[in-house]
PDB file of C-alpha atoms in Angstrom:
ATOM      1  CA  UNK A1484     -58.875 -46.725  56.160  1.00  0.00           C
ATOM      2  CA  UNK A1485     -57.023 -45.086  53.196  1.00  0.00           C
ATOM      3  CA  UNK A1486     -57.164 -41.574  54.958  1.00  0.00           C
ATOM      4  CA  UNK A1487     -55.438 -43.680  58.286  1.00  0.00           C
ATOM      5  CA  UNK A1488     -52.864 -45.303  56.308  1.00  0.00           C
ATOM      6  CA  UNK A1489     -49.374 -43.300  56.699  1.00  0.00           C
ATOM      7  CA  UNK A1490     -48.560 -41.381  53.909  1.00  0.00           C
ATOM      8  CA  UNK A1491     -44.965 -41.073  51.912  1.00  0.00           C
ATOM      9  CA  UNK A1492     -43.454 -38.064  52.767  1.00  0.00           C
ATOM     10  CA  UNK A1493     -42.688 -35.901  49.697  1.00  0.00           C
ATOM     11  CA  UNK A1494     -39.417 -34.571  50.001  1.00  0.00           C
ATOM     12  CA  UNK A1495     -38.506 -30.452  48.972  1.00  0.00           C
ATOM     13  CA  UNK A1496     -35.581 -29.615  47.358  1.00  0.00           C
ATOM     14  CA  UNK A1497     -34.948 -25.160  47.321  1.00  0.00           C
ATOM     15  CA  UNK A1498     -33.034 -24.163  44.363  1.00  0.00           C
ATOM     16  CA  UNK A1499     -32.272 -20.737  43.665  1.00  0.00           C
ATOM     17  CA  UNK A1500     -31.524 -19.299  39.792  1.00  0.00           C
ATOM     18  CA  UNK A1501     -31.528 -16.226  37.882  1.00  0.00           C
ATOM     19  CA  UNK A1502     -34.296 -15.302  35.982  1.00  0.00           C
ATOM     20  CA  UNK A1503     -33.367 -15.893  32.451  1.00  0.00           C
ATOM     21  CA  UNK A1504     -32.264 -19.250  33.508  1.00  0.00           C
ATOM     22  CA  UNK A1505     -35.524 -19.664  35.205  1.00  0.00           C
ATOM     23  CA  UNK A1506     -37.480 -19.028  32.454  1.00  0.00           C
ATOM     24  CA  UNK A1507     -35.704 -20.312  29.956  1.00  0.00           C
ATOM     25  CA  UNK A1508     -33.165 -23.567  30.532  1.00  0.00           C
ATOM     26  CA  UNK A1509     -34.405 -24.905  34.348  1.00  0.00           C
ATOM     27  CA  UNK A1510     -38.360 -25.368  32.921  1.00  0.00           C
ATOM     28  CA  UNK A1511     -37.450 -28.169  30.661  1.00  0.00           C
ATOM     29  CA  UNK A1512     -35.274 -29.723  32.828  1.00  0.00           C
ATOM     30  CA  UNK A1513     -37.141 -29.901  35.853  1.00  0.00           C
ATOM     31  CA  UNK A1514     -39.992 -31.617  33.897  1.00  0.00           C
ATOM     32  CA  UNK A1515     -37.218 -34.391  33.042  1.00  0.00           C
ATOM     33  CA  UNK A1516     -36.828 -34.527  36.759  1.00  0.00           C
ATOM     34  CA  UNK A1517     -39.985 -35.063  37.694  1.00  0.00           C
ATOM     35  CA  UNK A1518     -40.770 -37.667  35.661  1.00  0.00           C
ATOM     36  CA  UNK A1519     -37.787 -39.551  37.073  1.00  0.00           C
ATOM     37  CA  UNK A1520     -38.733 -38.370  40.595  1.00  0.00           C
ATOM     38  CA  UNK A1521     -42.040 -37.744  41.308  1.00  0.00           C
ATOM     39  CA  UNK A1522     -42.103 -37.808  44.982  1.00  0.00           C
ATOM     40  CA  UNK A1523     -39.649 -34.668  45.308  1.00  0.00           C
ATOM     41  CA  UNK A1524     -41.098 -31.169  45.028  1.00  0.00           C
ATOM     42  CA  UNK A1525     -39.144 -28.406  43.924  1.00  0.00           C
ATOM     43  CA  UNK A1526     -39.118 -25.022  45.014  1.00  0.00           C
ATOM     44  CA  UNK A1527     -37.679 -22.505  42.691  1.00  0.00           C
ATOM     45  CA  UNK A1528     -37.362 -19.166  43.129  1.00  0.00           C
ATOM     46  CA  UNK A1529     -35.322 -16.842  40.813  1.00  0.00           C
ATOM     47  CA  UNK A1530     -33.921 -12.951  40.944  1.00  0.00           C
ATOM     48  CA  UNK A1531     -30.459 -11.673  41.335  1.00  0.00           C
ATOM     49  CA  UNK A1532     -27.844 -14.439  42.678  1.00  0.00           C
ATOM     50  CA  UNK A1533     -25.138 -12.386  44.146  1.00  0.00           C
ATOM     51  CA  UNK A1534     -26.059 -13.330  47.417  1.00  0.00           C
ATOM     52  CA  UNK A1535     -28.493 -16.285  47.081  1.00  0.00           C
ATOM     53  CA  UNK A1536     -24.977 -18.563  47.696  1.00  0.00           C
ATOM     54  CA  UNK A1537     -24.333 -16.950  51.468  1.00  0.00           C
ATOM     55  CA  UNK A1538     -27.715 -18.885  51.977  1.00  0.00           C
ATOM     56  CA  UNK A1539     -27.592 -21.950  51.426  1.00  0.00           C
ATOM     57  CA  UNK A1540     -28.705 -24.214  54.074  1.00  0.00           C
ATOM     58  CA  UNK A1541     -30.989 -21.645  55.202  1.00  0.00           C
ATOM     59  CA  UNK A1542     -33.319 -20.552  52.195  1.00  0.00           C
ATOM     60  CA  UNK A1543     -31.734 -22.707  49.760  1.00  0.00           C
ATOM     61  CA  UNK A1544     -29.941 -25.980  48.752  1.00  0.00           C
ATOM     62  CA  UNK A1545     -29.204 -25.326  45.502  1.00  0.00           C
ATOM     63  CA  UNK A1546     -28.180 -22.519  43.994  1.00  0.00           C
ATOM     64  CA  UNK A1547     -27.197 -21.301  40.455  1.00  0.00           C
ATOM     65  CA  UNK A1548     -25.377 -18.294  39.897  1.00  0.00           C
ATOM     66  CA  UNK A1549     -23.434 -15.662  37.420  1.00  0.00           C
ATOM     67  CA  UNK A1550     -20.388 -15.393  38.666  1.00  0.00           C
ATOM     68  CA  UNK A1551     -17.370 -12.956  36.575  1.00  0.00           C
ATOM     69  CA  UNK A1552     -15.583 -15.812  34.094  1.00  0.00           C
ATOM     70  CA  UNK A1553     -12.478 -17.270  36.162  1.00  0.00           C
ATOM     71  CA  UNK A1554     -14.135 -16.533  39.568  1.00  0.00           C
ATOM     72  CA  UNK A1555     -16.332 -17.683  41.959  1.00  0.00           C
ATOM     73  CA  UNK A1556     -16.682 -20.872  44.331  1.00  0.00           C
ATOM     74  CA  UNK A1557     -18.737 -23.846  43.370  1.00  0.00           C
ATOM     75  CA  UNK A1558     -18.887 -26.392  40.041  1.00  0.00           C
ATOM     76  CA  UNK A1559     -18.423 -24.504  36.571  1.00  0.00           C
ATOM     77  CA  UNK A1560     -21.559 -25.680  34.924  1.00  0.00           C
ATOM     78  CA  UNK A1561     -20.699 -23.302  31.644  1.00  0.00           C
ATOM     79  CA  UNK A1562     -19.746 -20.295  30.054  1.00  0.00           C
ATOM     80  CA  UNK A1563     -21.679 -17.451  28.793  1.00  0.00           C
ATOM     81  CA  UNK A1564     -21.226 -14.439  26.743  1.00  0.00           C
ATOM     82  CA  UNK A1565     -22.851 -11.059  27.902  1.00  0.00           C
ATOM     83  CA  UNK A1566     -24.034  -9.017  24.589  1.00  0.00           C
ATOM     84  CA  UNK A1567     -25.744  -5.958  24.003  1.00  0.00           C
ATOM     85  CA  UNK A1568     -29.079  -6.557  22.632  1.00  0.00           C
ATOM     86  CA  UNK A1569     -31.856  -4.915  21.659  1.00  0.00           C
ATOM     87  CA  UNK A1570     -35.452  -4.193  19.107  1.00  0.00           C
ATOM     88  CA  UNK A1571     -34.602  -5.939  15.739  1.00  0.00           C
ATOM     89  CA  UNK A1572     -35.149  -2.007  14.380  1.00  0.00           C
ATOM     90  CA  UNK A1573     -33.289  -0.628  17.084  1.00  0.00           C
ATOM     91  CA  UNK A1574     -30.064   0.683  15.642  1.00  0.00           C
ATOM     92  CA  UNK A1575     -26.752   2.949  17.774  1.00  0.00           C
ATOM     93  CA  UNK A1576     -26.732   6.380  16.644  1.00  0.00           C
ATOM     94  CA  UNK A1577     -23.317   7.989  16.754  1.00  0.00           C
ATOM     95  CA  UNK A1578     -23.177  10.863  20.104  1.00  0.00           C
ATOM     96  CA  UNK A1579     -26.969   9.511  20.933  1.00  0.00           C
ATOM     97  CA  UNK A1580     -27.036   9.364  24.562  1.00  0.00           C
ATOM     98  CA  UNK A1581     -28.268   5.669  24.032  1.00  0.00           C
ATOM     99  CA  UNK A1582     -31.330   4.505  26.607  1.00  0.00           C
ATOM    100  CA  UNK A1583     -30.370   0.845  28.403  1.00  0.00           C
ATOM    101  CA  UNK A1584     -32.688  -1.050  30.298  1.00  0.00           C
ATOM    102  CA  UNK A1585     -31.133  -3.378  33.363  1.00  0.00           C
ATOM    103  CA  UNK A1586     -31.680  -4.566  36.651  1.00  0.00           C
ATOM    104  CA  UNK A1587     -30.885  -3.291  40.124  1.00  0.00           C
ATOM    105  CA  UNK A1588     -27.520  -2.886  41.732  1.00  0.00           C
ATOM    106  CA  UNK A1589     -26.106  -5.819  42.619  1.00  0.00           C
ATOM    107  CA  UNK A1590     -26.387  -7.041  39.153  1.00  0.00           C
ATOM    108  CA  UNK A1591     -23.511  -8.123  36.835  1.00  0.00           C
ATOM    109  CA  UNK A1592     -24.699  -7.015  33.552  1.00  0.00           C
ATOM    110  CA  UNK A1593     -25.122  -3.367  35.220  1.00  0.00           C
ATOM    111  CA  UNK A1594     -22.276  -3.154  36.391  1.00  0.00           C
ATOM    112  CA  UNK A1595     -20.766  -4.013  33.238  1.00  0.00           C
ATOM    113  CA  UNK A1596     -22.841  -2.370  31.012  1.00  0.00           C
ATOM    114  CA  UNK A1597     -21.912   0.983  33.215  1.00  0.00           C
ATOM    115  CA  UNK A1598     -18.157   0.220  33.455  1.00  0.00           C
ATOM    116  CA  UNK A1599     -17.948  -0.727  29.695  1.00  0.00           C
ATOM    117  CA  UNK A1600     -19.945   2.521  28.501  1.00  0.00           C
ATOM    118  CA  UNK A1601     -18.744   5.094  30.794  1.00  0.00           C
ATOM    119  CA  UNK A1602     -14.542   3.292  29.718  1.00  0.00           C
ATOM    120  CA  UNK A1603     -15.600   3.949  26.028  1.00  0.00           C
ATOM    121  CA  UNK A1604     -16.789   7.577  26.612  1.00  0.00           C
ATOM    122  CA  UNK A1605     -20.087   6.843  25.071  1.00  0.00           C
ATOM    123  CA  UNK A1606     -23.158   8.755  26.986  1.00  0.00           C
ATOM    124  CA  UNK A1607     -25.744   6.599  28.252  1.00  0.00           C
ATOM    125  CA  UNK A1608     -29.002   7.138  30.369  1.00  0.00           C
ATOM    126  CA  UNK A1609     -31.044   4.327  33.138  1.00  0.00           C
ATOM    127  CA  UNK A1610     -33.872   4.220  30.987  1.00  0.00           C
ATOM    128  CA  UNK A1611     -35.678   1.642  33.169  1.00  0.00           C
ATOM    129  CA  UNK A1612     -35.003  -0.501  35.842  1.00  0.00           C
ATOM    130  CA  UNK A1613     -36.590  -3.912  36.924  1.00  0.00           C
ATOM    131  CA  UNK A1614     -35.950  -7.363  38.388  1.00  0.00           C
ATOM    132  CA  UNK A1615     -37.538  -9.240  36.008  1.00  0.00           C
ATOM    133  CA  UNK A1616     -36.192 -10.709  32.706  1.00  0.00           C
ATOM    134  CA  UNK A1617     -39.430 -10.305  31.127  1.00  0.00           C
ATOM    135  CA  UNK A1618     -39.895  -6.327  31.930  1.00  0.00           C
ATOM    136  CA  UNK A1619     -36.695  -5.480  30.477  1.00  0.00           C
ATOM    137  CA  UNK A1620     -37.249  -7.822  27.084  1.00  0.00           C
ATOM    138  CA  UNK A1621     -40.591  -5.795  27.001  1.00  0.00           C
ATOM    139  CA  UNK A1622     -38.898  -2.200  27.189  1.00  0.00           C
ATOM    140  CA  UNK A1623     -36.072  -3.317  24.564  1.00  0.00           C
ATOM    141  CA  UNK A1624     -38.412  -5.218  22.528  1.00  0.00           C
ATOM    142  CA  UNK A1625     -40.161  -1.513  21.715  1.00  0.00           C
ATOM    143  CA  UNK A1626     -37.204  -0.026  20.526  1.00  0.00           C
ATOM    144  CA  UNK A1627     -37.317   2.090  23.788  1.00  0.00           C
ATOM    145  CA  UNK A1628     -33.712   1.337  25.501  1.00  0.00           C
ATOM    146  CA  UNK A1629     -30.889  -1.463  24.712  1.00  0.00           C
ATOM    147  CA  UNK A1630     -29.759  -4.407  27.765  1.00  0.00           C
ATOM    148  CA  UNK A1631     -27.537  -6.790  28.450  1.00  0.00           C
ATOM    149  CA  UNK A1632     -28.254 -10.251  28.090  1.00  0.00           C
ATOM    150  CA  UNK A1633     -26.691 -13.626  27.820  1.00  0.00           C
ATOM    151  CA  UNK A1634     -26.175 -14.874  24.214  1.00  0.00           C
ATOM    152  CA  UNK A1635     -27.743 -18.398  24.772  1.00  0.00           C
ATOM    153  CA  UNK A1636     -30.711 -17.055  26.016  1.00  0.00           C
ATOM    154  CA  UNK A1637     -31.690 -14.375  23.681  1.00  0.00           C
ATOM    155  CA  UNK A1638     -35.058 -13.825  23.708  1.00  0.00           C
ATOM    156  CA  UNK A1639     -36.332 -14.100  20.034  1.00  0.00           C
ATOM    157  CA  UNK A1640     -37.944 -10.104  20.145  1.00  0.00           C
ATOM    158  CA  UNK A1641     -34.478  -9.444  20.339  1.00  0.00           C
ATOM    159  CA  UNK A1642     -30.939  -9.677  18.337  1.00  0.00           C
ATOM    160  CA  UNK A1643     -27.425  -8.840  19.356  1.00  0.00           C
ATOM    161  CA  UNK A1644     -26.153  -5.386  19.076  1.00  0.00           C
ATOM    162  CA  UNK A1645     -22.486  -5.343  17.917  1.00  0.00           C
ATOM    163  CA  UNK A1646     -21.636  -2.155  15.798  1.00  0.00           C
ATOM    164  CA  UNK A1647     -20.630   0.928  17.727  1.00  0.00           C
ATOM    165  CA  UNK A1648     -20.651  -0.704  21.395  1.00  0.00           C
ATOM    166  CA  UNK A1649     -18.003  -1.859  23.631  1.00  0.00           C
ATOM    167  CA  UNK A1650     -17.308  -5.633  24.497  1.00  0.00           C
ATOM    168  CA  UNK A1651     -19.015  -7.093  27.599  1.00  0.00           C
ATOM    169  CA  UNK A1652     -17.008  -9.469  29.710  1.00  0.00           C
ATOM    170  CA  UNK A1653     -18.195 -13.197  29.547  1.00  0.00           C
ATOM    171  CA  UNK A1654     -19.600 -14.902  32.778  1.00  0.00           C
ATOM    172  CA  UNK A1655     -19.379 -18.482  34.704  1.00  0.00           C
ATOM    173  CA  UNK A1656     -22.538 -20.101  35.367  1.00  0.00           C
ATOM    174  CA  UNK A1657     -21.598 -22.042  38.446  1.00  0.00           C
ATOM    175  CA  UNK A1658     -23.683 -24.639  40.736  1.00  0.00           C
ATOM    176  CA  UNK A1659     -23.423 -23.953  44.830  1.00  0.00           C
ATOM    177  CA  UNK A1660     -24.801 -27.230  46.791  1.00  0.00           C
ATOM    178  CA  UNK A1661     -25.356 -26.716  50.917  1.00  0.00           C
ATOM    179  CA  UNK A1662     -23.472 -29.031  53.148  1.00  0.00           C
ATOM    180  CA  UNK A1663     -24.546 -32.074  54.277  1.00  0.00           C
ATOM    181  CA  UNK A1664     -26.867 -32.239  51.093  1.00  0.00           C
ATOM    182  CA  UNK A1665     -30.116 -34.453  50.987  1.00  0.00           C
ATOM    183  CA  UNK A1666     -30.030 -36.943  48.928  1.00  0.00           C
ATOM    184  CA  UNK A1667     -33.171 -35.759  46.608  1.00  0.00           C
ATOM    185  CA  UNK A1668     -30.858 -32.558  46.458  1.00  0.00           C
ATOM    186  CA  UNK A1669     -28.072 -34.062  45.682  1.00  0.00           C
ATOM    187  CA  UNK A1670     -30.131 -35.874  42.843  1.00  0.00           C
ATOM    188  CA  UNK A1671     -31.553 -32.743  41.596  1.00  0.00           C
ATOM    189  CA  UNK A1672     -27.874 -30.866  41.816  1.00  0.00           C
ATOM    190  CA  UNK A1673     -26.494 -33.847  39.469  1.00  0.00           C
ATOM    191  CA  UNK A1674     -29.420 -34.014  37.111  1.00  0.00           C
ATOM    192  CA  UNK A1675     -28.866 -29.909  36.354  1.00  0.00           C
ATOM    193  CA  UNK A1676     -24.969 -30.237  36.162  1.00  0.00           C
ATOM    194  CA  UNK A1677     -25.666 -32.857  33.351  1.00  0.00           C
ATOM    195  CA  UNK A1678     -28.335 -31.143  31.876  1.00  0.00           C
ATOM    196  CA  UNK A1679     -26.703 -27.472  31.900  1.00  0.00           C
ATOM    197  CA  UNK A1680     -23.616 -28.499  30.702  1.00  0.00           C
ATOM    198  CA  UNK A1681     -25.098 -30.512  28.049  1.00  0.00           C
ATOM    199  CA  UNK A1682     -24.722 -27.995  24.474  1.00  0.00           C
ATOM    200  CA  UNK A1683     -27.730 -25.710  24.671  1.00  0.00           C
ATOM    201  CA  UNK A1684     -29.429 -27.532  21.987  1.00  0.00           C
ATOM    202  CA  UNK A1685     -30.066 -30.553  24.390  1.00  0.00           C
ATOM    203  CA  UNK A1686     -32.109 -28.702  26.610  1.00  0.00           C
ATOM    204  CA  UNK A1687     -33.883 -25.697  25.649  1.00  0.00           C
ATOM    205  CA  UNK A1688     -37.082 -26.375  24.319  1.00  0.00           C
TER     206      UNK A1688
END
């Protein structure tokens, strides 16, 4: 009988987010969400943004992305601050070519880090390259290259380089929603606008 009776359907909400937000902010804010909501399944998946918005509606409904600070489409959820980080013995040495660690093209913070280095005239090397948050922290964490990373999510190996290296530009975090949004989606979308733009110590763990 119990195996004949029809079942609620459990609703699926796609959200798309970059990887330090992934790992750090969304976590503890999705487990507010589904104690609230229990019957919709999320379905993260994070990596580079810059194009994850051009999809919504077809691999996404939600979508949080880095966008330069003063541009972009979709609701400002915050503002971060790029910084050069690195090991916490890691120190610049004057005419070093210095050793950074980033993502692949199509990422902000390379760009940056490129445009800001090669504008101050300092000599610099790719070091390593990688798509996940976690490789790069591991290569900087080692004292092996310096990257790029938001100031609110730091990771702890790390600490902000600010001696001897150019500024970075800051960045909008902004929230894309796909038309004709469900309405588990649209309770998700309004649940990480509040929590996001909450101050930081509301919502990391």
């Amino acid at each position: 009988m119990d195996a004949l009776r029809p079942r609620k359907r459990e609703a699926v909400v796609r959200l798309g987010v970059m990887d330090d937000y992934g790992t750090v902010v969304i976590p503890p804010l999705l487990a507010q969400f589904a104690k609230s909501h229990p019957e919709i399944r999320v379905e993260i998946e994070t990596g580079l943004t810059a194009t994850m918005p051009a999809r919504l509606g077809e691999a996404y409904d939600l979508v949080i992305a880095m966008h330069p600070e003063g541009h972009g489409d979709g609701e400002l959820l915050r503002r971060e601050q790029a910084v050069w980080a690195a090991a916490m013995s890691y120190s610049v040495r004057p005419h070093d070519t210095l050793p950074v660690a980033l993502y692949p093209p199509g990422c902000l913070f390379r760009q940056w880090a490129a445009d800001a280095l090669d504008a101050a005239g300092m000599p610099w090397r790719l070091a390593f390259v990688s798509r996940t948050l976690a490789a790069v922290e591991a290569i900087a964490a080692q004292g092996l290259a310096i990257t790029v990373v938001k100031a609110r999510t730091l990771p702890s190996r790390l600490h902000i380089l600010s001696d001897g290296l150019p500024p970075l530009p800051g960045a909008d975090i902004r929230l894309h929603r796909a038309r004709n949004l469900s309405r588990p989606a649209a309770l998700l979308a309004d649940h990480l606008q509040l929590g996001i733009s909450q101050p930081a110590s509301h919502i990391l763990p």
